[in-house]
Amino acid sequence: MSNGIPCVWMRGGTSKGGIFNAVDLPTDENTRNQLLLEIMGSPDHRQIDGMGGSDPLTSKVGVVKKSSRPDCDIDYLFLQVFVDQAIVTDAQNCGNILAAVGPYAVEQGLVKATGNVTTVTVFMENTNQTAVLQVQTPNGKVTYQGDAQIDGVPGKSAPVTCEFKETAGSTCGALYPSGNLVDSIDGIDVTLIDNGMPVVVLNASDFGISGTEPRDELDNNVDLKRRLESIRLQAGPMMSLGDVAEKSVPKMSLVSAATKGGCISTRTFIPHRCHASIGVLGAVSVATAAITVGTVARRIANVSDHAEKTLPIEHPTGEMTVIAHTKGDQVISAALLRTARKLFEGTVFPLEK
């Protein structure tokens, strides 16, 4: 039998995947990626021969190591393993899996627990940015039990607070990488934005839909997906991302007026399947667009005049609230509440050679 690899499978926010210590994975990128494809069972739409759950949200990997940076505790690399293609990409960050690496780091001894709440400062390798997590550690031990609830996850769990700072242009080099608040692609007004996640924001009504349709209905709308992909491929170079045909960014977020008292309603493609909710950093990018006067999102968003803005971003399974600290219409920092849970810890096996 081939040698197994230590792994902790975890839910982070509305995603789940394998969390690995960097020392347990090959240092060669191609070898590592092939290994992760085998572990997930990709490429196969069911991922039947691996640990993946047949959905981009359940085919994710976090690679963690103790940081050598004096201002950070751990380094975190996020890898998206495609379901039905032999692709592993580090082109994006993931704020949901980020919520899992904090508890992981404490439990694995990479960070020492300090009191009932432990601060874990994370260097996000994908974007060279920093996030600060608050992990619940009563009596010096991680707990996953608590009263926090997030839409898209049943039950209650311990809260993990994630604060992001200086994420503007983290992947594309600028908050609005085209230099414009609005561009036109295929005759559609779009806002190209990167505040932690590259996102193309589009008004759902421009595609003849309400923007509140169920996820499955949008996934089955072949013409809509064809039009979105045409726009996405053209947006890639405009966002300094180059050819994005085989990349998971930019995300495509269709927005419409909120229907449940929130800031704005979204239907996000990641990039080819409609998201059951919305990604953490994707929500930050959409919230930032909603705040900024002149964007596609601001035209229909409900935004307060307060410097600290509470922005519920509605999505198919509920909403994700972004707390944005602003100066004018500039976002200084953003924080979100996530939860996490350890599912199993053990040994995972790639294909036997």
mmCIF file of C-alpha atoms in Angstrom:
data_model
loop_
_atom_site.group_PDB
_atom_site.id
_atom_site.type_symbol
_atom_site.label_atom_id
_atom_site.label_comp_id
_atom_site.label_asym_id
_atom_site.label_seq_id
_atom_site.Cartn_x
_atom_site.Cartn_y
_atom_site.Cartn_z
ATOM 1 C CA MET A 1 0.000 0.000 0.000
ATOM 2 C CA SER A 2 1.250 3.500 -0.828
ATOM 3 C CA ASN A 3 2.306 5.822 1.964
ATOM 4 C CA GLY A 4 -0.481 7.925 3.401
ATOM 5 C CA ILE A 5 -0.332 11.630 4.204
ATOM 6 C CA PRO A 6 -1.465 13.218 7.495
ATOM 7 C CA CYS A 7 -4.527 15.350 6.938
ATOM 8 C CA VAL A 8 -7.371 17.026 8.799
ATOM 9 C CA TRP A 9 -10.649 17.320 6.895
ATOM 10 C CA MET A 10 -12.526 20.411 8.004
ATOM 11 C CA ARG A 11 -15.507 22.550 7.269
ATOM 12 C CA GLY A 12 -14.689 26.212 7.101
ATOM 13 C CA GLY A 13 -17.677 28.507 6.639
ATOM 14 C CA THR A 14 -19.757 27.087 3.785
ATOM 15 C CA SER A 15 -16.869 25.100 2.290
ATOM 16 C CA LYS A 16 -14.911 22.026 3.297
ATOM 17 C CA GLY A 17 -11.685 20.348 2.316
ATOM 18 C CA GLY A 18 -8.368 18.932 3.410
ATOM 19 C CA ILE A 19 -5.986 20.900 5.612
ATOM 20 C CA PHE A 20 -2.347 19.832 5.309
ATOM 21 C CA ASN A 21 0.873 20.790 7.033
ATOM 22 C CA ALA A 22 3.209 21.997 4.295
ATOM 23 C CA VAL A 23 5.978 19.698 5.559
ATOM 24 C CA ASP A 24 3.850 16.662 4.646
ATOM 25 C CA LEU A 25 3.393 17.610 0.986
ATOM 26 C CA PRO A 26 5.905 17.509 -1.882
ATOM 27 C CA THR A 27 7.810 20.733 -2.427
ATOM 28 C CA ASP A 28 7.617 20.364 -6.207
ATOM 29 C CA GLU A 29 4.421 22.096 -7.336
ATOM 30 C CA ASN A 30 3.550 19.699 -10.149
ATOM 31 C CA THR A 31 4.070 16.648 -7.944
ATOM 32 C CA ARG A 32 1.994 18.218 -5.183
ATOM 33 C CA ASN A 33 -0.836 19.119 -7.546
ATOM 34 C CA GLN A 34 -0.984 15.619 -9.022
ATOM 35 C CA LEU A 35 -1.145 14.224 -5.512
ATOM 36 C CA LEU A 36 -4.049 16.510 -4.602
ATOM 37 C CA LEU A 37 -5.938 15.581 -7.764
ATOM 38 C CA GLU A 38 -5.630 11.924 -6.752
ATOM 39 C CA ILE A 39 -6.714 12.647 -3.187
ATOM 40 C CA MET A 40 -9.809 14.537 -4.374
ATOM 41 C CA GLY A 41 -10.620 12.082 -7.160
ATOM 42 C CA SER A 42 -10.347 14.640 -9.970
ATOM 43 C CA PRO A 43 -11.051 14.853 -12.827
ATOM 44 C CA ASP A 44 -14.443 13.191 -12.401
ATOM 45 C CA HIS A 45 -17.774 14.927 -11.957
ATOM 46 C CA ARG A 46 -18.580 12.621 -9.005
ATOM 47 C CA GLN A 47 -15.013 12.491 -7.644
ATOM 48 C CA ILE A 48 -15.972 8.928 -6.793
ATOM 49 C CA ASP A 49 -12.387 7.731 -6.363
ATOM 50 C CA GLY A 50 -11.398 10.434 -3.911
ATOM 51 C CA MET A 51 -12.412 12.663 -1.032
ATOM 52 C CA GLY A 52 -13.988 15.476 -3.052
ATOM 53 C CA GLY A 53 -17.721 16.076 -2.816
ATOM 54 C CA SER A 54 -18.554 16.723 -6.496
ATOM 55 C CA ASP A 55 -18.749 20.483 -5.963
ATOM 56 C CA PRO A 56 -16.144 23.271 -6.055
ATOM 57 C CA LEU A 57 -17.133 24.140 -2.471
ATOM 58 C CA THR A 58 -16.097 20.678 -1.252
ATOM 59 C CA SER A 59 -12.968 20.271 -3.368
ATOM 60 C CA LYS A 60 -10.650 22.649 -1.553
ATOM 61 C CA VAL A 61 -7.263 22.447 0.146
ATOM 62 C CA GLY A 62 -5.489 24.550 2.750
ATOM 63 C CA VAL A 63 -1.711 24.219 3.161
ATOM 64 C CA VAL A 64 -0.415 25.596 6.454
ATOM 65 C CA LYS A 65 3.008 26.140 7.986
ATOM 66 C CA LYS A 66 4.488 28.099 10.859
ATOM 67 C CA SER A 67 5.367 31.545 9.566
ATOM 68 C CA SER A 68 8.868 32.968 9.532
ATOM 69 C CA ARG A 69 7.399 36.474 9.367
ATOM 70 C CA PRO A 70 7.679 38.338 12.676
ATOM 71 C CA ASP A 71 4.141 39.755 12.429
ATOM 72 C CA CYS A 72 2.367 36.508 11.475
ATOM 73 C CA ASP A 73 1.753 33.176 13.197
ATOM 74 C CA ILE A 74 1.142 30.953 10.176
ATOM 75 C CA ASP A 75 1.338 31.024 6.395
ATOM 76 C CA TYR A 76 -1.719 29.737 4.531
ATOM 77 C CA LEU A 77 -1.877 28.704 0.881
ATOM 78 C CA PHE A 78 -5.293 27.976 -0.594
ATOM 79 C CA LEU A 79 -5.614 25.562 -3.507
ATOM 80 C CA GLN A 80 -8.792 25.036 -5.520
ATOM 81 C CA VAL A 81 -8.952 21.533 -6.958
ATOM 82 C CA PHE A 82 -11.249 21.473 -9.980
ATOM 83 C CA VAL A 83 -13.882 18.748 -9.962
ATOM 84 C CA ASP A 84 -14.040 17.639 -13.595
ATOM 85 C CA GLN A 85 -10.729 18.997 -14.881
ATOM 86 C CA ALA A 86 -7.156 18.098 -13.939
ATOM 87 C CA ILE A 87 -6.482 21.588 -12.593
ATOM 88 C CA VAL A 88 -5.206 22.764 -9.227
ATOM 89 C CA THR A 89 -4.980 26.537 -8.949
ATOM 90 C CA ASP A 90 -3.671 29.060 -6.431
ATOM 91 C CA ALA A 91 -5.099 31.998 -8.408
ATOM 92 C CA GLN A 92 -7.510 32.945 -5.640
ATOM 93 C CA ASN A 93 -7.863 33.108 -1.898
ATOM 94 C CA CYS A 94 -10.617 31.461 0.149
ATOM 95 C CA GLY A 95 -11.997 33.116 3.253
ATOM 96 C CA ASN A 96 -14.108 30.101 4.181
ATOM 97 C CA ILE A 97 -11.191 27.666 4.384
ATOM 98 C CA LEU A 98 -9.288 30.483 6.120
ATOM 99 C CA ALA A 99 -11.733 30.115 9.023
ATOM 100 C CA ALA A 100 -10.645 26.479 9.386
ATOM 101 C CA VAL A 101 -6.888 27.029 9.384
ATOM 102 C CA GLY A 102 -7.000 29.056 12.617
ATOM 103 C CA PRO A 103 -8.385 26.222 14.774
ATOM 104 C CA TYR A 104 -6.198 23.764 12.842
ATOM 105 C CA ALA A 105 -3.048 25.741 13.670
ATOM 106 C CA VAL A 106 -3.851 25.810 17.389
ATOM 107 C CA GLU A 107 -4.760 22.107 17.557
ATOM 108 C CA GLN A 108 -1.641 21.105 15.615
ATOM 109 C CA GLY A 109 0.649 23.113 17.910
ATOM 110 C CA LEU A 110 1.645 25.705 15.307
ATOM 111 C CA VAL A 111 0.095 28.439 17.477
ATOM 112 C CA LYS A 112 -0.087 28.391 21.274
ATOM 113 C CA ALA A 113 -3.501 28.995 22.796
ATOM 114 C CA THR A 114 -3.705 32.162 24.891
ATOM 115 C CA GLY A 115 -6.692 32.378 27.191
ATOM 116 C CA ASN A 116 -10.284 31.784 26.171
ATOM 117 C CA VAL A 117 -9.826 33.427 22.775
ATOM 118 C CA THR A 118 -6.658 33.028 20.730
ATOM 119 C CA THR A 119 -5.650 35.509 18.048
ATOM 120 C CA VAL A 120 -4.123 33.851 14.981
ATOM 121 C CA THR A 121 -2.483 36.181 12.474
ATOM 122 C CA VAL A 122 -2.411 34.578 9.047
ATOM 123 C CA PHE A 123 -0.266 35.461 6.059
ATOM 124 C CA MET A 124 -2.337 34.558 2.994
ATOM 125 C CA GLU A 125 0.238 33.376 0.456
ATOM 126 C CA ASN A 126 -2.108 33.589 -2.523
ATOM 127 C CA THR A 127 -2.406 37.360 -2.252
ATOM 128 C CA ASN A 128 0.435 38.372 0.106
ATOM 129 C CA GLN A 129 -2.103 39.805 2.539
ATOM 130 C CA THR A 130 -2.802 39.370 6.243
ATOM 131 C CA ALA A 131 -5.927 38.262 8.064
ATOM 132 C CA VAL A 132 -6.516 38.234 11.815
ATOM 133 C CA LEU A 133 -8.642 35.415 13.236
ATOM 134 C CA GLN A 134 -10.210 35.100 16.678
ATOM 135 C CA VAL A 135 -10.412 31.392 17.627
ATOM 136 C CA GLN A 136 -12.407 30.172 20.632
ATOM 137 C CA THR A 137 -10.049 28.347 23.038
ATOM 138 C CA PRO A 138 -11.689 28.016 26.474
ATOM 139 C CA ASN A 139 -9.267 26.582 29.013
ATOM 140 C CA GLY A 140 -6.564 26.651 26.348
ATOM 141 C CA LYS A 141 -8.266 24.176 23.982
ATOM 142 C CA VAL A 142 -10.038 24.713 20.676
ATOM 143 C CA THR A 143 -13.797 24.287 20.805
ATOM 144 C CA TYR A 144 -16.157 23.960 17.867
ATOM 145 C CA GLN A 145 -19.243 24.251 20.057
ATOM 146 C CA GLY A 146 -20.997 27.571 20.347
ATOM 147 C CA ASP A 147 -24.049 29.644 19.487
ATOM 148 C CA ALA A 148 -22.927 31.244 16.216
ATOM 149 C CA GLN A 149 -25.001 30.559 13.113
ATOM 150 C CA ILE A 150 -24.195 31.260 9.477
ATOM 151 C CA ASP A 151 -26.498 30.789 6.518
ATOM 152 C CA GLY A 152 -25.719 27.723 4.457
ATOM 153 C CA VAL A 153 -24.618 25.647 7.475
ATOM 154 C CA PRO A 154 -27.111 23.832 9.729
ATOM 155 C CA GLY A 155 -26.904 24.155 13.494
ATOM 156 C CA LYS A 156 -24.715 26.305 15.703
ATOM 157 C CA SER A 157 -20.942 26.437 16.196
ATOM 158 C CA ALA A 158 -18.197 28.447 17.833
ATOM 159 C CA PRO A 159 -17.596 31.756 16.046
ATOM 160 C CA VAL A 160 -14.399 32.468 14.129
ATOM 161 C CA THR A 161 -14.042 36.180 13.423
ATOM 162 C CA CYS A 162 -12.018 37.006 10.300
ATOM 163 C CA GLU A 163 -10.740 40.540 9.787
ATOM 164 C CA PHE A 164 -9.157 41.578 6.496
ATOM 165 C CA LYS A 165 -7.001 44.639 6.012
ATOM 166 C CA GLU A 166 -5.341 46.153 2.935
ATOM 167 C CA THR A 167 -6.862 43.628 0.551
ATOM 168 C CA ALA A 168 -7.527 46.113 -2.256
ATOM 169 C CA GLY A 169 -5.944 44.880 -5.484
ATOM 170 C CA SER A 170 -4.478 41.825 -3.780
ATOM 171 C CA THR A 171 -4.640 39.747 -6.967
ATOM 172 C CA CYS A 172 -5.154 42.277 -9.765
ATOM 173 C CA GLY A 173 -2.884 45.051 -8.497
ATOM 174 C CA ALA A 174 -5.650 47.635 -8.061
ATOM 175 C CA LEU A 175 -9.094 47.817 -6.478
ATOM 176 C CA TYR A 176 -10.581 48.673 -9.869
ATOM 177 C CA PRO A 177 -7.972 47.097 -12.159
ATOM 178 C CA SER A 178 -9.352 48.457 -15.442
ATOM 179 C CA GLY A 179 -9.125 51.981 -14.050
ATOM 180 C CA ASN A 180 -12.876 52.437 -14.407
ATOM 181 C CA LEU A 181 -15.850 52.033 -12.097
ATOM 182 C CA VAL A 182 -17.901 50.766 -15.039
ATOM 183 C CA ASP A 183 -16.811 49.071 -18.267
ATOM 184 C CA SER A 184 -18.875 47.681 -21.129
ATOM 185 C CA ILE A 185 -18.319 44.098 -22.316
ATOM 186 C CA ASP A 186 -20.606 42.560 -24.918
ATOM 187 C CA GLY A 187 -22.879 45.547 -24.438
ATOM 188 C CA ILE A 188 -23.287 44.879 -20.686
ATOM 189 C CA ASP A 189 -22.215 47.345 -17.977
ATOM 190 C CA VAL A 190 -19.820 45.647 -15.550
ATOM 191 C CA THR A 191 -17.747 46.646 -12.552
ATOM 192 C CA LEU A 192 -14.376 44.903 -12.350
ATOM 193 C CA ILE A 193 -13.209 44.857 -8.732
ATOM 194 C CA ASP A 194 -10.660 43.130 -6.509
ATOM 195 C CA ASN A 195 -10.895 43.706 -2.772
ATOM 196 C CA GLY A 196 -9.530 40.317 -1.786
ATOM 197 C CA MET A 197 -11.245 38.425 -4.629
ATOM 198 C CA PRO A 198 -11.408 39.357 -8.327
ATOM 199 C CA VAL A 199 -15.098 39.748 -9.171
ATOM 200 C CA VAL A 200 -17.065 40.912 -12.193
ATOM 201 C CA VAL A 201 -20.241 42.589 -10.893
ATOM 202 C CA LEU A 202 -23.183 42.593 -13.311
ATOM 203 C CA ASN A 203 -26.823 43.661 -13.026
ATOM 204 C CA ALA A 204 -29.007 40.556 -13.291
ATOM 205 C CA SER A 205 -31.732 42.502 -15.096
ATOM 206 C CA ASP A 206 -29.372 43.094 -18.039
ATOM 207 C CA PHE A 207 -29.632 39.358 -18.712
ATOM 208 C CA GLY A 208 -33.413 39.248 -18.561
ATOM 209 C CA ILE A 209 -33.563 37.597 -15.140
ATOM 210 C CA SER A 210 -34.589 38.812 -11.692
ATOM 211 C CA GLY A 211 -31.411 37.744 -9.889
ATOM 212 C CA THR A 212 -33.406 35.905 -7.232
ATOM 213 C CA GLU A 213 -33.823 32.626 -9.132
ATOM 214 C CA PRO A 214 -32.896 29.348 -7.394
ATOM 215 C CA ARG A 215 -29.381 28.105 -7.903
ATOM 216 C CA ASP A 216 -30.399 25.060 -9.985
ATOM 217 C CA GLU A 217 -32.464 27.199 -12.362
ATOM 218 C CA LEU A 218 -29.466 29.405 -13.109
ATOM 219 C CA ASP A 219 -27.137 26.410 -13.439
ATOM 220 C CA ASN A 220 -29.466 25.029 -16.120
ATOM 221 C CA ASN A 221 -29.639 28.322 -18.016
ATOM 222 C CA VAL A 222 -27.219 27.467 -20.821
ATOM 223 C CA ASP A 223 -27.569 30.792 -22.631
ATOM 224 C CA LEU A 224 -26.894 32.776 -19.439
ATOM 225 C CA LYS A 225 -23.772 30.752 -18.670
ATOM 226 C CA ARG A 226 -22.529 31.156 -22.247
ATOM 227 C CA ARG A 227 -22.917 34.936 -22.027
ATOM 228 C CA LEU A 228 -21.252 35.104 -18.611
ATOM 229 C CA GLU A 229 -18.274 33.074 -19.816
ATOM 230 C CA SER A 230 -17.817 35.325 -22.840
ATOM 231 C CA ILE A 231 -17.701 38.349 -20.540
ATOM 232 C CA ARG A 232 -15.408 36.577 -18.057
ATOM 233 C CA LEU A 233 -12.849 35.664 -20.726
ATOM 234 C CA GLN A 234 -12.714 39.280 -21.896
ATOM 235 C CA ALA A 235 -12.576 40.631 -18.333
ATOM 236 C CA GLY A 236 -9.519 38.531 -17.468
ATOM 237 C CA PRO A 237 -6.960 40.614 -19.389
ATOM 238 C CA MET A 238 -8.723 43.831 -18.335
ATOM 239 C CA MET A 239 -8.163 42.770 -14.712
ATOM 240 C CA SER A 240 -4.475 41.910 -15.292
ATOM 241 C CA LEU A 241 -5.312 38.215 -14.900
ATOM 242 C CA GLY A 242 -4.372 37.241 -18.458
ATOM 243 C CA ASP A 243 -6.036 34.244 -20.072
ATOM 244 C CA VAL A 244 -8.563 32.969 -17.506
ATOM 245 C CA ALA A 245 -9.958 30.061 -19.532
ATOM 246 C CA GLU A 246 -8.470 27.586 -17.052
ATOM 247 C CA LYS A 247 -8.588 29.816 -13.970
ATOM 248 C CA SER A 248 -11.181 29.988 -11.226
ATOM 249 C CA VAL A 249 -11.117 33.796 -11.227
ATOM 250 C CA PRO A 250 -12.659 36.208 -11.787
ATOM 251 C CA LYS A 251 -15.932 35.223 -10.125
ATOM 252 C CA MET A 252 -19.103 36.433 -11.833
ATOM 253 C CA SER A 253 -21.605 38.033 -9.455
ATOM 254 C CA LEU A 254 -25.066 38.930 -10.728
ATOM 255 C CA VAL A 255 -26.602 41.552 -8.445
ATOM 256 C CA SER A 256 -30.139 42.755 -7.902
ATOM 257 C CA ALA A 257 -32.007 44.766 -5.275
ATOM 258 C CA ALA A 258 -32.150 43.096 -1.867
ATOM 259 C CA THR A 259 -35.457 41.373 -1.112
ATOM 260 C CA LYS A 260 -34.960 40.537 2.571
ATOM 261 C CA GLY A 261 -33.811 43.828 4.043
ATOM 262 C CA GLY A 262 -30.146 43.423 3.150
ATOM 263 C CA CYS A 263 -27.691 45.555 1.198
ATOM 264 C CA ILE A 264 -27.872 43.748 -2.140
ATOM 265 C CA SER A 265 -28.831 40.350 -3.556
ATOM 266 C CA THR A 266 -26.306 38.161 -5.387
ATOM 267 C CA ARG A 267 -26.048 35.082 -7.567
ATOM 268 C CA THR A 268 -22.369 34.231 -7.995
ATOM 269 C CA PHE A 269 -20.738 31.844 -10.456
ATOM 270 C CA ILE A 270 -17.416 30.307 -9.297
ATOM 271 C CA PRO A 271 -16.810 30.611 -12.198
ATOM 272 C CA HIS A 272 -19.053 28.175 -14.104
ATOM 273 C CA ARG A 273 -21.440 26.882 -11.434
ATOM 274 C CA CYS A 274 -23.813 28.991 -9.395
ATOM 275 C CA HIS A 275 -22.574 29.261 -5.797
ATOM 276 C CA ALA A 276 -24.893 27.976 -3.060
ATOM 277 C CA SER A 277 -24.023 31.158 -1.161
ATOM 278 C CA ILE A 278 -21.121 33.552 -1.836
ATOM 279 C CA GLY A 279 -17.445 33.363 -0.948
ATOM 280 C CA VAL A 280 -16.131 35.376 1.989
ATOM 281 C CA LEU A 281 -13.760 37.569 0.004
ATOM 282 C CA GLY A 282 -16.196 37.645 -2.877
ATOM 283 C CA ALA A 283 -18.691 39.169 -0.449
ATOM 284 C CA VAL A 284 -16.100 41.755 0.586
ATOM 285 C CA SER A 285 -15.530 42.719 -3.056
ATOM 286 C CA VAL A 286 -19.277 42.979 -3.779
ATOM 287 C CA ALA A 287 -19.836 44.977 -0.572
ATOM 288 C CA THR A 288 -17.054 47.368 -1.589
ATOM 289 C CA ALA A 289 -18.639 47.848 -5.003
ATOM 290 C CA ALA A 290 -21.975 48.482 -3.295
ATOM 291 C CA ILE A 291 -20.410 51.259 -1.205
ATOM 292 C CA THR A 292 -18.638 53.008 -4.087
ATOM 293 C CA VAL A 293 -20.674 55.638 -5.919
ATOM 294 C CA GLY A 294 -20.659 55.033 -9.664
ATOM 295 C CA THR A 295 -20.464 51.232 -9.755
ATOM 296 C CA VAL A 296 -23.013 48.793 -11.142
ATOM 297 C CA ALA A 297 -23.721 47.585 -7.606
ATOM 298 C CA ARG A 298 -24.194 51.023 -6.027
ATOM 299 C CA ARG A 299 -27.055 51.783 -8.414
ATOM 300 C CA ILE A 300 -29.270 49.240 -6.631
ATOM 301 C CA ALA A 301 -27.635 48.831 -3.199
ATOM 302 C CA ASN A 302 -29.009 49.840 0.180
ATOM 303 C CA VAL A 303 -26.083 51.460 2.033
ATOM 304 C CA SER A 304 -26.047 53.552 5.207
ATOM 305 C CA ASP A 305 -24.077 56.768 5.705
ATOM 306 C CA HIS A 306 -22.265 55.477 8.809
ATOM 307 C CA ALA A 307 -18.474 55.054 8.837
ATOM 308 C CA GLU A 308 -19.004 51.493 10.111
ATOM 309 C CA LYS A 309 -21.408 49.883 7.693
ATOM 310 C CA THR A 310 -23.280 46.640 8.261
ATOM 311 C CA LEU A 311 -23.824 45.137 4.820
ATOM 312 C CA PRO A 312 -25.874 41.917 4.591
ATOM 313 C CA ILE A 313 -25.040 40.392 1.200
ATOM 314 C CA GLU A 314 -28.004 38.202 0.244
ATOM 315 C CA HIS A 315 -27.370 34.904 -1.587
ATOM 316 C CA PRO A 316 -29.347 31.743 -2.477
ATOM 317 C CA THR A 317 -29.241 30.231 1.017
ATOM 318 C CA GLY A 318 -29.440 33.376 3.154
ATOM 319 C CA GLU A 319 -27.014 36.235 3.650
ATOM 320 C CA MET A 320 -23.424 36.967 4.629
ATOM 321 C CA THR A 321 -22.904 40.132 6.639
ATOM 322 C CA VAL A 322 -19.818 42.224 5.966
ATOM 323 C CA ILE A 323 -18.846 44.802 8.606
ATOM 324 C CA ALA A 324 -16.978 47.467 6.663
ATOM 325 C CA HIS A 325 -14.990 50.273 8.250
ATOM 326 C CA THR A 326 -14.963 53.115 5.752
ATOM 327 C CA LYS A 327 -13.588 56.564 5.112
ATOM 328 C CA GLY A 328 -15.882 58.194 2.612
ATOM 329 C CA ASP A 329 -16.570 55.415 0.132
ATOM 330 C CA GLN A 330 -13.182 53.780 0.748
ATOM 331 C CA VAL A 331 -13.174 50.512 2.691
ATOM 332 C CA ILE A 332 -10.365 50.523 5.292
ATOM 333 C CA SER A 333 -11.012 47.046 6.696
ATOM 334 C CA ALA A 334 -13.716 44.393 6.604
ATOM 335 C CA ALA A 335 -14.655 41.664 9.051
ATOM 336 C CA LEU A 336 -16.946 38.656 8.808
ATOM 337 C CA LEU A 337 -18.212 36.017 11.189
ATOM 338 C CA ARG A 338 -17.538 32.425 10.131
ATOM 339 C CA THR A 339 -17.639 29.063 11.884
ATOM 340 C CA ALA A 340 -15.586 25.892 11.452
ATOM 341 C CA ARG A 341 -15.653 22.243 12.472
ATOM 342 C CA LYS A 342 -13.139 19.427 12.412
ATOM 343 C CA LEU A 343 -14.635 16.463 10.532
ATOM 344 C CA PHE A 344 -11.813 13.944 10.818
ATOM 345 C CA GLU A 345 -8.108 13.706 11.444
ATOM 346 C CA GLY A 346 -6.061 10.875 10.047
ATOM 347 C CA THR A 347 -4.280 9.643 6.955
ATOM 348 C CA VAL A 348 -5.386 10.129 3.364
ATOM 349 C CA PHE A 349 -4.088 7.944 0.548
ATOM 350 C CA PRO A 350 -3.267 8.928 -3.032
ATOM 351 C CA LEU A 351 -3.308 6.376 -5.847
ATOM 352 C CA GLU A 352 -0.968 3.457 -5.310
ATOM 353 C CA LYS A 353 1.935 3.566 -7.766
#
